[in-house]
mmCIF file of C-alpha atoms in Angstrom:
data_model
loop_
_atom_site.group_PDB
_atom_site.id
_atom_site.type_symbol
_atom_site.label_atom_id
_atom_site.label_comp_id
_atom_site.label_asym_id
_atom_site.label_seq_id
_atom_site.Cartn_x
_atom_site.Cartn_y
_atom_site.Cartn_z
ATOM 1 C CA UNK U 1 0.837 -24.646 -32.295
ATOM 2 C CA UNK U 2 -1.837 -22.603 -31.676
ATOM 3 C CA UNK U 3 -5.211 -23.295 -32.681
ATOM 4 C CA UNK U 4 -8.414 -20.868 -32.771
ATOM 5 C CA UNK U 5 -11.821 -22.396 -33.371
ATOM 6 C CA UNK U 6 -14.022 -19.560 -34.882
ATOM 7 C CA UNK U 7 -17.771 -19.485 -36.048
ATOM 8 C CA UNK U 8 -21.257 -19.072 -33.798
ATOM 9 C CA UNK U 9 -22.123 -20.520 -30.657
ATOM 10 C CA UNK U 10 -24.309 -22.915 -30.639
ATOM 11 C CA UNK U 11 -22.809 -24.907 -33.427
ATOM 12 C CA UNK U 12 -21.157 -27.921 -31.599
ATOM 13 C CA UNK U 13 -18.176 -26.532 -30.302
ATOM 14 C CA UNK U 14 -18.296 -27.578 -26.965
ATOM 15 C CA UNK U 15 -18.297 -30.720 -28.659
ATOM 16 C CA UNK U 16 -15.620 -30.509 -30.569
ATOM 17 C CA UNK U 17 -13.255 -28.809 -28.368
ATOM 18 C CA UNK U 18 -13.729 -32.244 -25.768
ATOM 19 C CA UNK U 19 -13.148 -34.620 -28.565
ATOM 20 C CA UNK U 20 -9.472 -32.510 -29.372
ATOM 21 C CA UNK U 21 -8.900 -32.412 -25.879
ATOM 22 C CA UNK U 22 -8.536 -36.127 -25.936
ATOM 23 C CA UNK U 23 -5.672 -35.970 -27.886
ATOM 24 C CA UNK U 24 -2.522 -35.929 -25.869
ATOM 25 C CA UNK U 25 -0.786 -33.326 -27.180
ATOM 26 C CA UNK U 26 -3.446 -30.803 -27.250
ATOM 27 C CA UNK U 27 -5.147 -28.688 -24.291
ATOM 28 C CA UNK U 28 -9.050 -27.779 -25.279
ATOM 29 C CA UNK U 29 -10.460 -26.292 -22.314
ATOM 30 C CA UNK U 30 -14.050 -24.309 -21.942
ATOM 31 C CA UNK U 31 -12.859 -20.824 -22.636
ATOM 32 C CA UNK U 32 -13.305 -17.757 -20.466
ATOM 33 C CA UNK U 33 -13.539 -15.771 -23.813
ATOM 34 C CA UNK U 34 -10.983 -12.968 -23.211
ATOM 35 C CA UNK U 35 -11.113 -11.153 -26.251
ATOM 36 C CA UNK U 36 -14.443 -11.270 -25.894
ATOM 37 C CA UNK U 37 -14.958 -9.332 -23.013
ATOM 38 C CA UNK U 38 -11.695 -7.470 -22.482
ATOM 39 C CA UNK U 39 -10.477 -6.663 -25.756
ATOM 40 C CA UNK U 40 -13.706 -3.753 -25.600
ATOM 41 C CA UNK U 41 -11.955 -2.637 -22.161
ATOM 42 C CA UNK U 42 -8.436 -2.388 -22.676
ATOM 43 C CA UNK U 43 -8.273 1.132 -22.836
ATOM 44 C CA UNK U 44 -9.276 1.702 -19.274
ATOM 45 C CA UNK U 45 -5.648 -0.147 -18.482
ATOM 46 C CA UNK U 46 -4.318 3.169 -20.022
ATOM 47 C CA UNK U 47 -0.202 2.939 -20.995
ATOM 48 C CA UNK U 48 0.627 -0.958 -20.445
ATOM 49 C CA UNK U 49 4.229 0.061 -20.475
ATOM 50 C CA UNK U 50 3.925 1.152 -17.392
ATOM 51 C CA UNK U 51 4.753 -1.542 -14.641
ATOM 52 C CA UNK U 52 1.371 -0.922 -12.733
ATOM 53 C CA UNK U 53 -1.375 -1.028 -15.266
ATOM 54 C CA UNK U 54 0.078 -4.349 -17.000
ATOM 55 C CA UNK U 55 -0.043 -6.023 -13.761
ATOM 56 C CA UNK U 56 -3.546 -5.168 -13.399
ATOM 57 C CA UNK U 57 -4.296 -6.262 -16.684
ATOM 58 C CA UNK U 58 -2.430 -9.646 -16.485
ATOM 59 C CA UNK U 59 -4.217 -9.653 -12.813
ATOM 60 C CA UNK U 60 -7.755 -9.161 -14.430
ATOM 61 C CA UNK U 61 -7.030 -11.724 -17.175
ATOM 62 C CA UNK U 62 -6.010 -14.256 -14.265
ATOM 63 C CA UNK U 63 -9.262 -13.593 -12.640
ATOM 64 C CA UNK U 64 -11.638 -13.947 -15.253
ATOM 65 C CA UNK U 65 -10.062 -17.338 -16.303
ATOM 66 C CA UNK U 66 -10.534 -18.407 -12.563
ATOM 67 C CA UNK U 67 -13.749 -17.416 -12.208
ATOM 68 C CA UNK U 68 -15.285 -19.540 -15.761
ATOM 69 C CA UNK U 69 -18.075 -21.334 -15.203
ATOM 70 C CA UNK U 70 -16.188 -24.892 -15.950
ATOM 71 C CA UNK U 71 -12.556 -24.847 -13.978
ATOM 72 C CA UNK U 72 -9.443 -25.172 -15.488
ATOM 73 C CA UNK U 73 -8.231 -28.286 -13.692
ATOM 74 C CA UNK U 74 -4.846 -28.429 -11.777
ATOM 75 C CA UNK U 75 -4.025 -25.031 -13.287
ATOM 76 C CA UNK U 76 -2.932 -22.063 -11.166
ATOM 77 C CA UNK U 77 -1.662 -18.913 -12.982
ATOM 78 C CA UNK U 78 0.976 -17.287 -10.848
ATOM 79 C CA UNK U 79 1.111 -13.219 -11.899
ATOM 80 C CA UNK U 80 4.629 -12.878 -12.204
ATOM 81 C CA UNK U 81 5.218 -16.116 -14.396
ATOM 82 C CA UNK U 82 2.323 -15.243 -16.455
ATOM 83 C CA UNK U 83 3.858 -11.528 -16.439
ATOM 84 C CA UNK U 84 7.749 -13.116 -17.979
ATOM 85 C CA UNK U 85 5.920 -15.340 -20.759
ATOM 86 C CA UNK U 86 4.612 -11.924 -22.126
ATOM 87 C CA UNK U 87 6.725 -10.817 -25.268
ATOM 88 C CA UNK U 88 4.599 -7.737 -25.622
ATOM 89 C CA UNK U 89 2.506 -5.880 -22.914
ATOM 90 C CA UNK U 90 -0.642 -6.017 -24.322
ATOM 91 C CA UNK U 91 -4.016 -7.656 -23.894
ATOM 92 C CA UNK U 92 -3.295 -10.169 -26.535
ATOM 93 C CA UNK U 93 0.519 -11.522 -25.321
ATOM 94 C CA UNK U 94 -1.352 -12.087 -21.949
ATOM 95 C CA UNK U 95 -4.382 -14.150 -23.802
ATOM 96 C CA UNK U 96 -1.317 -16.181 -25.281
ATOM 97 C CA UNK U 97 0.680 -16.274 -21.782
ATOM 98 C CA UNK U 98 -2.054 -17.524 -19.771
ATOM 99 C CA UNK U 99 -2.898 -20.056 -22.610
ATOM 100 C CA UNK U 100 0.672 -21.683 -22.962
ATOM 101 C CA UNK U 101 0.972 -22.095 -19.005
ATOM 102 C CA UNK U 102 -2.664 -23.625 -19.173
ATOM 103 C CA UNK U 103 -0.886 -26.425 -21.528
ATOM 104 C CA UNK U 104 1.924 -26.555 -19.602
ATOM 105 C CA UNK U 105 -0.072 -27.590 -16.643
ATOM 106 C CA UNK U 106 -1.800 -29.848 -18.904
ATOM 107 C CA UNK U 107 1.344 -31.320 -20.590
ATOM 108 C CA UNK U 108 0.176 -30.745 -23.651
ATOM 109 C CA UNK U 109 2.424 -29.124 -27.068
ATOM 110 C CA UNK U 110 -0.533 -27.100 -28.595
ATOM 111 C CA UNK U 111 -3.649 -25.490 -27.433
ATOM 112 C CA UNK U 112 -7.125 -24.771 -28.761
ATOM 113 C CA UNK U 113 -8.822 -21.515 -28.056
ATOM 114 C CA UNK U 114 -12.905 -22.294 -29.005
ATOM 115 C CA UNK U 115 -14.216 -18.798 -27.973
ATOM 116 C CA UNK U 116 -15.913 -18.823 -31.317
ATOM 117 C CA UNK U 117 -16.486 -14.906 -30.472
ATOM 118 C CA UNK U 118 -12.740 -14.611 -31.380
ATOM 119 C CA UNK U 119 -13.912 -14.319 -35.235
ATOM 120 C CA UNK U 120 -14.180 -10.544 -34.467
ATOM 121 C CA UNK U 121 -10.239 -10.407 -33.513
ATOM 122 C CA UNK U 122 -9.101 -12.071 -36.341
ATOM 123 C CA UNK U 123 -6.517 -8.949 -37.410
ATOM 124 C CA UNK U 124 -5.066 -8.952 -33.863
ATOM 125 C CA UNK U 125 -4.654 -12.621 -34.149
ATOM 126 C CA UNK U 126 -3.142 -12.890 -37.335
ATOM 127 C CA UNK U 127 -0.867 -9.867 -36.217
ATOM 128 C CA UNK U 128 0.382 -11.494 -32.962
ATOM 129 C CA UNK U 129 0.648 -15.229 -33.403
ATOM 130 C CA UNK U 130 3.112 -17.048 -35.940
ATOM 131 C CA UNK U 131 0.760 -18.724 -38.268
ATOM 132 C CA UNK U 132 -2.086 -19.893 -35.845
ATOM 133 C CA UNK U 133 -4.352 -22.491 -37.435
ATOM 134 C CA UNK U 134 -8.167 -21.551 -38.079
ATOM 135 C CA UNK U 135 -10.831 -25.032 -37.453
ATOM 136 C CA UNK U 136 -14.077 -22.984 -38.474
ATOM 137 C CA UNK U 137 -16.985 -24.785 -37.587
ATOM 138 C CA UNK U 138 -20.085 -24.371 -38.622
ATOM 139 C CA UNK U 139 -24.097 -25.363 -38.987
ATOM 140 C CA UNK U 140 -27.293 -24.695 -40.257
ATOM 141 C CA UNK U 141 -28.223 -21.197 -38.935
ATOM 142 C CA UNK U 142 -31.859 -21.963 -39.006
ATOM 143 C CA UNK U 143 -30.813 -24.853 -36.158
ATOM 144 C CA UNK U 144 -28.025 -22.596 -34.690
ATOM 145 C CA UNK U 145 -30.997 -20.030 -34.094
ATOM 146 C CA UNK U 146 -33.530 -22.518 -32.787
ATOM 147 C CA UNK U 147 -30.690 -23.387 -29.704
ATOM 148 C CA UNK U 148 -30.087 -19.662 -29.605
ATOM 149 C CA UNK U 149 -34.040 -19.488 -28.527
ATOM 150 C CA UNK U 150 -33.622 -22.384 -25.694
ATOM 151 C CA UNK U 151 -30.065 -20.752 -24.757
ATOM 152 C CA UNK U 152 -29.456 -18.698 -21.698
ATOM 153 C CA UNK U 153 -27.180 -16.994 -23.847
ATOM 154 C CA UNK U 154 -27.662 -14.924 -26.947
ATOM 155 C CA UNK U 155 -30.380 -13.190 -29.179
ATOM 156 C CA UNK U 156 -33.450 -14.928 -29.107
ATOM 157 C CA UNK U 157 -35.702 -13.557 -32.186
ATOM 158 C CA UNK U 158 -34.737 -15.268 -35.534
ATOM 159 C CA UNK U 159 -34.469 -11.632 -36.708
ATOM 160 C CA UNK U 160 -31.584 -10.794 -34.688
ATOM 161 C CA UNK U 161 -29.478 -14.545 -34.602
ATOM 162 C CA UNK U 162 -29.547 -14.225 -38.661
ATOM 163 C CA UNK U 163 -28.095 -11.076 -38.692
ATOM 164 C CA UNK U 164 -25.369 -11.828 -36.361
ATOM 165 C CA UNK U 165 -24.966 -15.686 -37.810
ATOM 166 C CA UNK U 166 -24.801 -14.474 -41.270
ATOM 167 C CA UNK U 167 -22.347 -11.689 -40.371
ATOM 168 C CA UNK U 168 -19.766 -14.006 -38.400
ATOM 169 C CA UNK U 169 -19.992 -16.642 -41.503
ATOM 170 C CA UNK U 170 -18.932 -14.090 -43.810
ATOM 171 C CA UNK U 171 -16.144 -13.078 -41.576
ATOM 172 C CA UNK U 172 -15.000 -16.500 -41.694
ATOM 173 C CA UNK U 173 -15.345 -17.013 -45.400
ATOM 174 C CA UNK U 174 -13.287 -14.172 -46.250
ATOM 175 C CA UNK U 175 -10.231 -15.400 -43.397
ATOM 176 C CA UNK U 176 -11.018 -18.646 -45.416
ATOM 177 C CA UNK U 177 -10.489 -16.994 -49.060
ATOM 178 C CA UNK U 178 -7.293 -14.972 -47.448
ATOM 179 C CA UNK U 179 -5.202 -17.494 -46.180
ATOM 180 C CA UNK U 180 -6.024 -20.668 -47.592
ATOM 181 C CA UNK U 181 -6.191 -24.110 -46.827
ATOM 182 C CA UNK U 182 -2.912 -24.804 -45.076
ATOM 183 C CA UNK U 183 -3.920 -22.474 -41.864
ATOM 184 C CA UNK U 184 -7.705 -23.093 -42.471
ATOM 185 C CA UNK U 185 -9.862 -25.940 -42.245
ATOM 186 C CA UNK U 186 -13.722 -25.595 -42.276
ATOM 187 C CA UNK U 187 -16.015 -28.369 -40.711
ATOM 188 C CA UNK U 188 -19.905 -28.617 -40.401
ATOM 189 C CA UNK U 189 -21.584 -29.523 -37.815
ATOM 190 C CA UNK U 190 -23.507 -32.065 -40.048
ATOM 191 C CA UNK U 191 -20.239 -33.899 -40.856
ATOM 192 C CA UNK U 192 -19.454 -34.068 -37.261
ATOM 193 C CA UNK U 193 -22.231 -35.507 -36.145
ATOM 194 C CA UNK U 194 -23.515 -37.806 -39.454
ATOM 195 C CA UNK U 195 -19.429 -39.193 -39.857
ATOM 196 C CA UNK U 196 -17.197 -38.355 -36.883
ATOM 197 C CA UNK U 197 -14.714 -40.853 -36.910
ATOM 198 C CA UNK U 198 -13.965 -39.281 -40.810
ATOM 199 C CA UNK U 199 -14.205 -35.649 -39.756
ATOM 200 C CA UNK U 200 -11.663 -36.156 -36.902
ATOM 201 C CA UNK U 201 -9.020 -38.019 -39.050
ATOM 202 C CA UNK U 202 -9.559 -35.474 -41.708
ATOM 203 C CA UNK U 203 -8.981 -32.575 -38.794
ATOM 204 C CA UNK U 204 -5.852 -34.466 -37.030
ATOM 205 C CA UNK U 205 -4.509 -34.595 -40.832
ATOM 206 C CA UNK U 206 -4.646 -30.985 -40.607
ATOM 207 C CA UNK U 207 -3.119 -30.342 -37.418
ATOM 208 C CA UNK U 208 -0.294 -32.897 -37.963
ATOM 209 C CA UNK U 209 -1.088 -35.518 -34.970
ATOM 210 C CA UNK U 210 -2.131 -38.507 -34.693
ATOM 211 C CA UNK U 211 -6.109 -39.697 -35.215
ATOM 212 C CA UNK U 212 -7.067 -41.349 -31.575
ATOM 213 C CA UNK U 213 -10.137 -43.478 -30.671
ATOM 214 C CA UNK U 214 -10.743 -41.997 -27.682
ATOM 215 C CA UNK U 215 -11.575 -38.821 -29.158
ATOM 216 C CA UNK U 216 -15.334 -40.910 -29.815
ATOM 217 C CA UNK U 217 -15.296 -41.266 -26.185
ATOM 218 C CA UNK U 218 -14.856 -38.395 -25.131
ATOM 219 C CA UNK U 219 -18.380 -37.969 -23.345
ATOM 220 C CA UNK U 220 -16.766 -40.536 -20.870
ATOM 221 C CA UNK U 221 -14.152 -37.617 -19.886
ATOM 222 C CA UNK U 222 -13.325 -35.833 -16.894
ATOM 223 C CA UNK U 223 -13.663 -32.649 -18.503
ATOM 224 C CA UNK U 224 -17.244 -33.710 -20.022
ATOM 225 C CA UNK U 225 -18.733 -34.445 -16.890
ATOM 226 C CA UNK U 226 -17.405 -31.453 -15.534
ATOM 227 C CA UNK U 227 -18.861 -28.928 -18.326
ATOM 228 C CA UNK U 228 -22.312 -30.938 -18.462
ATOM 229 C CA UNK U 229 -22.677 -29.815 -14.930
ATOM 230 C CA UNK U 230 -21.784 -26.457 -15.215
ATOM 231 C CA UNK U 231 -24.918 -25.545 -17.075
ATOM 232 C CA UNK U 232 -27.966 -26.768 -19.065
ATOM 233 C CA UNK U 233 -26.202 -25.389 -22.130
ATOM 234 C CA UNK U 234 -24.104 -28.503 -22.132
ATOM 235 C CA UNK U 235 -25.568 -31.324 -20.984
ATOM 236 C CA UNK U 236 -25.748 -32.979 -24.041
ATOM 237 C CA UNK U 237 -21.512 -33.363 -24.180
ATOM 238 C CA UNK U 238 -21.413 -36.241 -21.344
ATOM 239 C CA UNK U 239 -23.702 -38.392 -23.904
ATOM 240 C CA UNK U 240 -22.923 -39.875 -27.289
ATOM 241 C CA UNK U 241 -22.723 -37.940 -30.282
ATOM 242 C CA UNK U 242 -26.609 -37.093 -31.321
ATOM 243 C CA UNK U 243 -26.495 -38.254 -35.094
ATOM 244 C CA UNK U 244 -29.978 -37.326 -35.611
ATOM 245 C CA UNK U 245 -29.708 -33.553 -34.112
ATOM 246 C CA UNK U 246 -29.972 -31.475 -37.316
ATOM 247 C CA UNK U 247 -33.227 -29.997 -39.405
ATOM 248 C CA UNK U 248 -34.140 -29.289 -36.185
ATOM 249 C CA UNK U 249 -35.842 -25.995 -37.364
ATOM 250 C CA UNK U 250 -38.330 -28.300 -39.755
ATOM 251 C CA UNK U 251 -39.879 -29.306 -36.540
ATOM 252 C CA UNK U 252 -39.158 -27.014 -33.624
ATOM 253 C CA UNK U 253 -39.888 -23.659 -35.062
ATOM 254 C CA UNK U 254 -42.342 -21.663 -37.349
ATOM 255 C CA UNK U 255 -42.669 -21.425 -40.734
ATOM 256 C CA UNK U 256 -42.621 -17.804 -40.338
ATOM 257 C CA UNK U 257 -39.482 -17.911 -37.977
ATOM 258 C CA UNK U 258 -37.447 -19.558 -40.947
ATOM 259 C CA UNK U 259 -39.116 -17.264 -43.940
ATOM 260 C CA UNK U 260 -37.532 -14.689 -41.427
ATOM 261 C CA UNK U 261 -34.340 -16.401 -41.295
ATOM 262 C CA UNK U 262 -33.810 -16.731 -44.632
ATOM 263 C CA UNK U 263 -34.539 -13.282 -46.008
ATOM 264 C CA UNK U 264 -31.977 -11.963 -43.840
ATOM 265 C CA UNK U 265 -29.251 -14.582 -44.193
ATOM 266 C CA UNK U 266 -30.237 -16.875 -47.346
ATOM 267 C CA UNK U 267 -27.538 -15.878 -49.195
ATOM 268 C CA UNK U 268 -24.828 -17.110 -46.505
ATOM 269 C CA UNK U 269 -27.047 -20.196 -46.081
ATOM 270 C CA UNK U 270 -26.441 -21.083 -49.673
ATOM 271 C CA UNK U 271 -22.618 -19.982 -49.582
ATOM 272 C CA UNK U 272 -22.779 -22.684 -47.499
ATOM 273 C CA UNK U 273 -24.333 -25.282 -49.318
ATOM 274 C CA UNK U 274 -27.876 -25.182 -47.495
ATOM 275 C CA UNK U 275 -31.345 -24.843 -49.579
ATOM 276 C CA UNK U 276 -33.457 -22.516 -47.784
ATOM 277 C CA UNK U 277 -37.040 -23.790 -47.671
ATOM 278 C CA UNK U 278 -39.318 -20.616 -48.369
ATOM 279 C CA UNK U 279 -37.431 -18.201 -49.483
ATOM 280 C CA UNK U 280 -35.956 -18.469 -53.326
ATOM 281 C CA UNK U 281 -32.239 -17.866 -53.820
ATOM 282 C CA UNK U 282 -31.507 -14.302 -54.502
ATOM 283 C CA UNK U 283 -34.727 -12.953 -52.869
ATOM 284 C CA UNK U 284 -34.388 -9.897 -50.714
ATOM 285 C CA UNK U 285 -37.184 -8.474 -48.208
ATOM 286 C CA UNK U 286 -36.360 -5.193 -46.784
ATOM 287 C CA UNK U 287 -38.502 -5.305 -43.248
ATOM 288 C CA UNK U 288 -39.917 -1.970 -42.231
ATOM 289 C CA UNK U 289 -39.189 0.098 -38.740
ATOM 290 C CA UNK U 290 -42.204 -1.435 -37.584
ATOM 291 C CA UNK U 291 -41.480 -4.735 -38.185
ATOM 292 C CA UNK U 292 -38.313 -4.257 -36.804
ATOM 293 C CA UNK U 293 -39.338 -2.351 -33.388
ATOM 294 C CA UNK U 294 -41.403 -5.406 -33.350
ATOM 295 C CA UNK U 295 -39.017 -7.886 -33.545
ATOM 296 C CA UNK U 296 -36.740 -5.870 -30.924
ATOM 297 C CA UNK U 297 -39.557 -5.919 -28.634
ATOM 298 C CA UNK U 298 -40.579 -9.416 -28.999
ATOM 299 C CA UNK U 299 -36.592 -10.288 -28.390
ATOM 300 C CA UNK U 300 -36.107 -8.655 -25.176
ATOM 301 C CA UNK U 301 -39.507 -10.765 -24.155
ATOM 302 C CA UNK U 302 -38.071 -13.577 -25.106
ATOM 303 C CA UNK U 303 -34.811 -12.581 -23.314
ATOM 304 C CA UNK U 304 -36.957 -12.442 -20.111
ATOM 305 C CA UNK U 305 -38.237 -15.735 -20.582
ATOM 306 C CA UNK U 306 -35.130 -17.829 -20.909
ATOM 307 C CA UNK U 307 -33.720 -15.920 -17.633
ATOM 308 C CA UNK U 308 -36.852 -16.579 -15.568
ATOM 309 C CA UNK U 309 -36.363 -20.233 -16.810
ATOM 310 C CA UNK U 310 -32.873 -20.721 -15.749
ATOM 311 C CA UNK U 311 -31.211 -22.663 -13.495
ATOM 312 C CA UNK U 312 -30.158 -20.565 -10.347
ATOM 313 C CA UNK U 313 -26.436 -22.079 -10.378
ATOM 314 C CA UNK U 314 -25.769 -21.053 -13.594
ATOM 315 C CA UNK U 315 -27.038 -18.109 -13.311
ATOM 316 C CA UNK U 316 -24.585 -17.424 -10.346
ATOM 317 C CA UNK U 317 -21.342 -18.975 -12.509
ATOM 318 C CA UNK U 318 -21.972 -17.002 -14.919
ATOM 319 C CA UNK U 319 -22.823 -13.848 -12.732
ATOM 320 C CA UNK U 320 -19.196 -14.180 -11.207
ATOM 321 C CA UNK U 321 -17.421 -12.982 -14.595
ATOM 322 C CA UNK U 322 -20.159 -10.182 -15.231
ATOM 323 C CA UNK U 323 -19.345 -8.916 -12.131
ATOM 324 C CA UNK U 324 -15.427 -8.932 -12.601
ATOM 325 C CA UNK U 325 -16.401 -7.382 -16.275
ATOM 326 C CA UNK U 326 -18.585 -5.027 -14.094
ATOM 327 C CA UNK U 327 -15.710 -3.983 -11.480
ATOM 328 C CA UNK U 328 -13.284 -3.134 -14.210
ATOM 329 C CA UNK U 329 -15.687 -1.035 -16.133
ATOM 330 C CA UNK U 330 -15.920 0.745 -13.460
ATOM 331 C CA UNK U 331 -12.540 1.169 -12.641
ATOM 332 C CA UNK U 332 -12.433 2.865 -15.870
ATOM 333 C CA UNK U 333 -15.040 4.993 -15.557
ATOM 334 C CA UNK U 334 -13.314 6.210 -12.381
ATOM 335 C CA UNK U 335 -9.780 6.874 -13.589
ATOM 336 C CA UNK U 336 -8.453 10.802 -15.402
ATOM 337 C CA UNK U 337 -9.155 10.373 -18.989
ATOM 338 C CA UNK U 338 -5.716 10.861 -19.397
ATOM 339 C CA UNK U 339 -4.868 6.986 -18.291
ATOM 340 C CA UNK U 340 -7.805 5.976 -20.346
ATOM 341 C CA UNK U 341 -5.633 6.781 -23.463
ATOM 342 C CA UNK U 342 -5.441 4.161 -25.827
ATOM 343 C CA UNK U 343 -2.139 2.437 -25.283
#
């Protein structure tokens, strides 16, 4: 079974990806996001029929798994294995290659992708894999925003974070209306936090295994400890569930940030089932270029801020993919435009 978590960052999936990967049978580890950041890039590999540029992709893909900020314990991807589990040569029969020998290594039947960036490859999902399973998960964007704004990652202006919140949420909702509720399950962040022990039996119901306590624990974890000290971002997944961490926004933002917030994305808000606070339902405000250049401006500030603020180490993790990302960009840029050709 394969199984794609899909939504925003900054919603809890760390989270719930550790408390699934205490289930024996399946393999949740911190992605490297390969869509992500190859999918844009795979026509630099030019024609993947030929034997040399699908070793370089399945050689690339290899890398930038090795290289993610939290290890993929015991697993080592040999090229040639990883090249004979390929059905298809193409970036996405590698993704699913390198993903079934990760569970292997893990013993595990089924694995859980939670590069929530993956609900922009939804298509090439549905078209590759035999009925994957969808867990969307999702939360307040006026809270997803305010961790957006502490985050090393991401947009930091409210301006920006509802526009891209509000368009991944409506992505979602129409995969949700498409293909129903026996591939699809959609979980808050509020119910996962306020009643976890119910969310997670309703979820293994849905995947067909068996609810286990240790998926409470799973702060206590190997894997935990390991992602909590891979970056600031995560600390907070070696701990307890935080049962009190939502409405954050009421107290760690301005009123101005959420009237923001909501004229861009109230309507999804409400799809959603949250009441926005200053904005009425239905209300539209159409910002002008000024506003706008000023926002833009006042995110890149931000942008600098967070960066100056980080930690040095994870800074460097993460710098070791961006530099892979960086190399085969390049590469690109370097070969005739005639192996650039879509394949």
């Amino acid at each position: 079974m394969n199984i794609f978590m899909i939504g925003t960052q900054r919603s809890g999936s760390n989270l719930l990806r550790l408390m699934l990967n205490e289930l024996p049978r399946i393999a949740a580890p911190h992605p490297p996001h390969i869509l992500q950041r190859l999918m844009p890039l795979a026509p630099n590999y030019g024609d993947l029929e030929q034997r040399e540029s699908f070793a370089q992709l399945v050689d690339d893909v290899c890398r930038l798994v090795e290289l993610n900020p939290v290890p993929w314990e015991g697993v080592t991807l040999n090229r040639l294995d990883i090249q004979l589990r390929c059905r298809r040569h193409t970036l996405m029969a590698v993704y699913e290659a390198v993903y079934d020998a990760m569970a292997k290594a893990w013993e595990a039947r089924s694995w859980c992708c939670k590069s929530m960036a993956n609900i922009q490859y939804l298509p090439q999902i549905e078209e590759h894999f035999r009925s994957p399973r969808y867990i969307y998960l999702y939360r307040d964007g006026r809270d997803v925003a305010c961790s957006f704004r502490k985050a090393v990652v991401g947009e930091k202006h409210f301006y920006h974070i509802a526009k891209e919140w509000a368009a991944a949420q409506q992505l979602a909702l129409g995969m949700r209306e498409r293909i129903g509720p026996g591939r699809f399950i959609s979980i808050s962040y509020e119910s996962l936090t306020s009643e976890p022990e119910h969310t997670m039996r309703l979820l293994c119901k849905f995947l067909g295994v068996r609810f286990n306590r240790k998926m409470l624990e799973f702060y206590q974890s190997d894997e935990a400890r390991r992602a909590a000290e891979s970056s600031d971002l995560w600390g907070n997944v070696a701990k307890p569930i935080m049962a009190d961490n939502t409405r954050k926004f009421l107290r760690d933002t301005s009123q101005e940030d959420i009237r923001i917030f909501e004229s861009v994305a109230g309507d999804v808000l409400s799809a959603l089932g949250y009441e926005s606070m200053y904005v009425p339902e239905g209300a539209k405000t159409v910002f002008s270029e000024e506003q706008i250049r000023h926002f833009d401006a006042e995110n890149r500030r931000l942008k600098d801020e967070v960066l100056q603020r980080a930690s040095a180490d994870d800074l460097k993790r993460r710098d070791r993919q961006a530099t892979l990302i960086q190399e085969i960009r390049e590469r690109g840029q370097m070969a005739p435009a005639s192996m650039r050709a879509i394949a």
